[in-house]
Amino acid sequence: MLFNDYPFLLVFLPAAILIYRLADPHPQLRIPALVLLSLTFYAIGNPPFILLLVLSILINWLAALAFARTGMRPIVTAAILANLAVLALFKYANFLAYNLGLVLGRPMPTLDIALPLGISFFTFHHIMYLVDLRKGKAPAYSLGRYALYIAFFPQALAGPLVRWSEVMQQFGRQVYSPGWQREFCLGISFIAMGLFEKIFLADRLGQIIDPIYAQAQLGPVMNGAAWLALSFNVQILFDFAGYSDIAIGLGLLFGVKLPFNFNAPFRSTSIQDFWQRWHITLMLFLRDYVFHPLVNSRILPRRWFQLQYFAAMVLTMSLCGLWHGASWNFVLWGTLHGCALVVCSLWRRFGPRLPQLIGWVLTVMLVLLTGVIFRAGTPDAAWHIFQGLAVPPNLDRTRQVVLVVLIPLMAFLLPASQDIIALLTRRPRPWLAALVGIGLLAILVELGERNVNGFAYYRF
Amino acid sequence: MGSPTTGSDLSDGWGRCLAACLGALGIGGLLLLAFMIAVDPYDTGKFGLLGIAGVDDRDTHTATASRARDASFDSAVIGNSTAQLLDPAELSRATGLRFVQLYLTGGNPRGQTFTSVYWIYQNSFIFFKLGYGSALSIILMLIILVLASAQIAITRRRSET
């Protein structure tokens, strides 16, 4: 089920709000109601995989329970490995088999498996909890609360990746307590903002650049359109930031404050700054559960610590690339960003101080150029786009050019959506709320006009 | 925030905001619907539930089948959307026959041949105009014969060179 679709916006969401309104006065019903709604949400989108989700919740919860009773750490370790194995099977089995086939010189059989929606996200949720449980930082929770942590429908499919400590206590709170109207206003603002980013910005850009990338699969793009393709990273920013804003807004309607995922990343003045503002929750996960363990383990002697530190940085970013999909393109993209991070931190230590404007230009150029590798699918297709940059941009298609200039300008100049919303909702303004209502109506009309486009991050 | 308003005032204010937002959404939606019903420029029939009849959205394949079943026509113009078809009304006026237009959007030779066959079938075995049906069949056979021979001749020549 998509957030930007009539069945969700006009049927599921109103029904869910109504059901939760009825459950709200009874504390013991709140969590079961939300779990049931979340599982329904997941099941409507992909019925066969609901079994996988339920099993995954049950097994991990049982493992946590067994650990809490016995204190045997191998149980948790085995559960973490099992989670990774399931992720590897669904996401990377064919990729591994294909590359093994290349190494051995004979093709390997491919498995006919589909990627269950949200598997990367719920696997990471399990891992965050289990790792902290093993360290003794996390307590054991009831099955309902744990199930909600994994399957809570606003964030189950594509994040934000939430730490258990951020949300566990928020589940089951009374939503309709004094002041709930303000939370609802905020929630609706976030949903409207997210839908606007997705439908009016990301999808518009997507319509322009998708044909260019399709053309790049066939040969060099020499008609001056390759320049437009550079705006892909802006498209994915508004696609995923839009999704995250909708998720945050939905969370507020059910009494849960989810963490922000983006903080105006295209206003960063260095690549380090960029990665602290882009997909923040994933980067925090990678920092705490991949990078820090890699840095702190004694792999190399201490005098080589710097080397280990930078290698861990590159490796973390390569894994970040691989997480986005089983393809060498993503690995290349991640590795390039890892190297850029290393160069950036070396420069900070030894290089002269750069003016902010130059830092910003370099950062944006790096992000947009590597974005081509991310989007193109194959190294050849990416090269075809880069070859096309030798030709001056074709300015004849005015409408496209205006959009491709205007939408990135919004990404470069405007503050993060949460800051805009905070500014607009500093005090109640009914006329502004009425405008948001009319905006939502316009969004619904626009949705009815066109085919609904899926969110990019459902694929990862 | 340093504002002199009390908590309950603020709560009232946010309540009014919520009402304004949802009200604008709901009333706007109703107004839009009313406008669509009043104007309905394409007579889409999407408001059948309200007792407003009209022609529903349908693809040309089903529409064509339905027109071919109409016994009030005795001649047909068959084609697809790539070329302007002859105006059936004009043809009817010129010939005194009653023409119907049977077109398929994006129809290919197979689909158009099938449309002709369906027309022949309807006339022969449903309306029992057997003489008209057999005449049409022979014409169709001749057309297919000529086109098929031409195609065989062309492909043979091409494979020889």
mmCIF file of C-alpha atoms in Angstrom, chain B residues 69-122:
data_model
loop_
_atom_site.group_PDB
_atom_site.id
_atom_site.type_symbol
_atom_site.label_atom_id
_atom_site.label_comp_id
_atom_site.label_asym_id
_atom_site.label_seq_id
_atom_site.Cartn_x
_atom_site.Cartn_y
_atom_site.Cartn_z
ATOM 1 C CA ARG B 69 -24.558 -6.177 -32.711
ATOM 2 C CA ASP B 70 -26.939 -3.329 -33.493
ATOM 3 C CA ALA B 71 -29.337 -4.568 -36.194
ATOM 4 C CA SER B 72 -30.217 -1.062 -37.318
ATOM 5 C CA PHE B 73 -26.948 -0.825 -39.284
ATOM 6 C CA ASP B 74 -26.332 -2.736 -42.496
ATOM 7 C CA SER B 75 -22.882 -1.426 -43.542
ATOM 8 C CA ALA B 76 -19.650 -0.757 -41.708
ATOM 9 C CA VAL B 77 -16.506 1.352 -41.938
ATOM 10 C CA ILE B 78 -13.642 -0.600 -40.374
ATOM 11 C CA GLY B 79 -10.317 0.917 -39.384
ATOM 12 C CA ASN B 80 -8.095 2.049 -36.583
ATOM 13 C CA SER B 81 -6.950 5.330 -35.108
ATOM 14 C CA THR B 82 -3.954 5.816 -37.421
ATOM 15 C CA ALA B 83 -6.004 7.160 -40.342
ATOM 16 C CA GLN B 84 -9.031 9.399 -40.572
ATOM 17 C CA LEU B 85 -12.052 7.175 -41.254
ATOM 18 C CA LEU B 86 -14.811 8.036 -43.663
ATOM 19 C CA ASP B 87 -17.724 9.741 -41.957
ATOM 20 C CA PRO B 88 -20.497 7.115 -41.637
ATOM 21 C CA ALA B 89 -23.210 9.781 -41.690
ATOM 22 C CA GLU B 90 -21.827 11.171 -44.959
ATOM 23 C CA LEU B 91 -21.633 7.665 -46.458
ATOM 24 C CA SER B 92 -25.170 6.865 -45.346
ATOM 25 C CA ARG B 93 -26.457 10.026 -46.982
ATOM 26 C CA ALA B 94 -24.606 9.264 -50.231
ATOM 27 C CA THR B 95 -25.569 5.599 -50.520
ATOM 28 C CA GLY B 96 -28.856 5.253 -48.723
ATOM 29 C CA LEU B 97 -27.351 2.453 -46.596
ATOM 30 C CA ARG B 98 -26.978 2.764 -42.828
ATOM 31 C CA PHE B 99 -23.283 2.859 -41.968
ATOM 32 C CA VAL B 100 -21.711 2.237 -38.564
ATOM 33 C CA GLN B 101 -18.124 3.006 -37.664
ATOM 34 C CA LEU B 102 -16.226 0.047 -36.194
ATOM 35 C CA TYR B 103 -12.804 1.299 -35.215
ATOM 36 C CA LEU B 104 -10.235 -0.144 -32.820
ATOM 37 C CA THR B 105 -7.839 2.200 -31.076
ATOM 38 C CA GLY B 106 -4.390 0.966 -32.031
ATOM 39 C CA GLY B 107 -5.966 -1.964 -33.878
ATOM 40 C CA ASN B 108 -3.589 -4.252 -35.819
ATOM 41 C CA PRO B 109 -4.379 -6.272 -38.991
ATOM 42 C CA ARG B 110 -5.425 -9.261 -36.916
ATOM 43 C CA GLY B 111 -7.838 -7.221 -34.818
ATOM 44 C CA GLN B 112 -9.317 -5.482 -37.848
ATOM 45 C CA THR B 113 -9.704 -8.732 -39.766
ATOM 46 C CA PHE B 114 -11.428 -10.145 -36.744
ATOM 47 C CA THR B 115 -13.756 -7.137 -36.621
ATOM 48 C CA SER B 116 -14.747 -7.794 -40.239
ATOM 49 C CA VAL B 117 -15.314 -11.480 -39.483
ATOM 50 C CA TYR B 118 -17.436 -10.552 -36.483
ATOM 51 C CA TRP B 119 -19.510 -8.205 -38.656
ATOM 52 C CA ILE B 120 -20.010 -11.002 -41.224
ATOM 53 C CA TYR B 121 -20.952 -13.456 -38.477
ATOM 54 C CA GLN B 122 -23.484 -11.059 -36.992
#
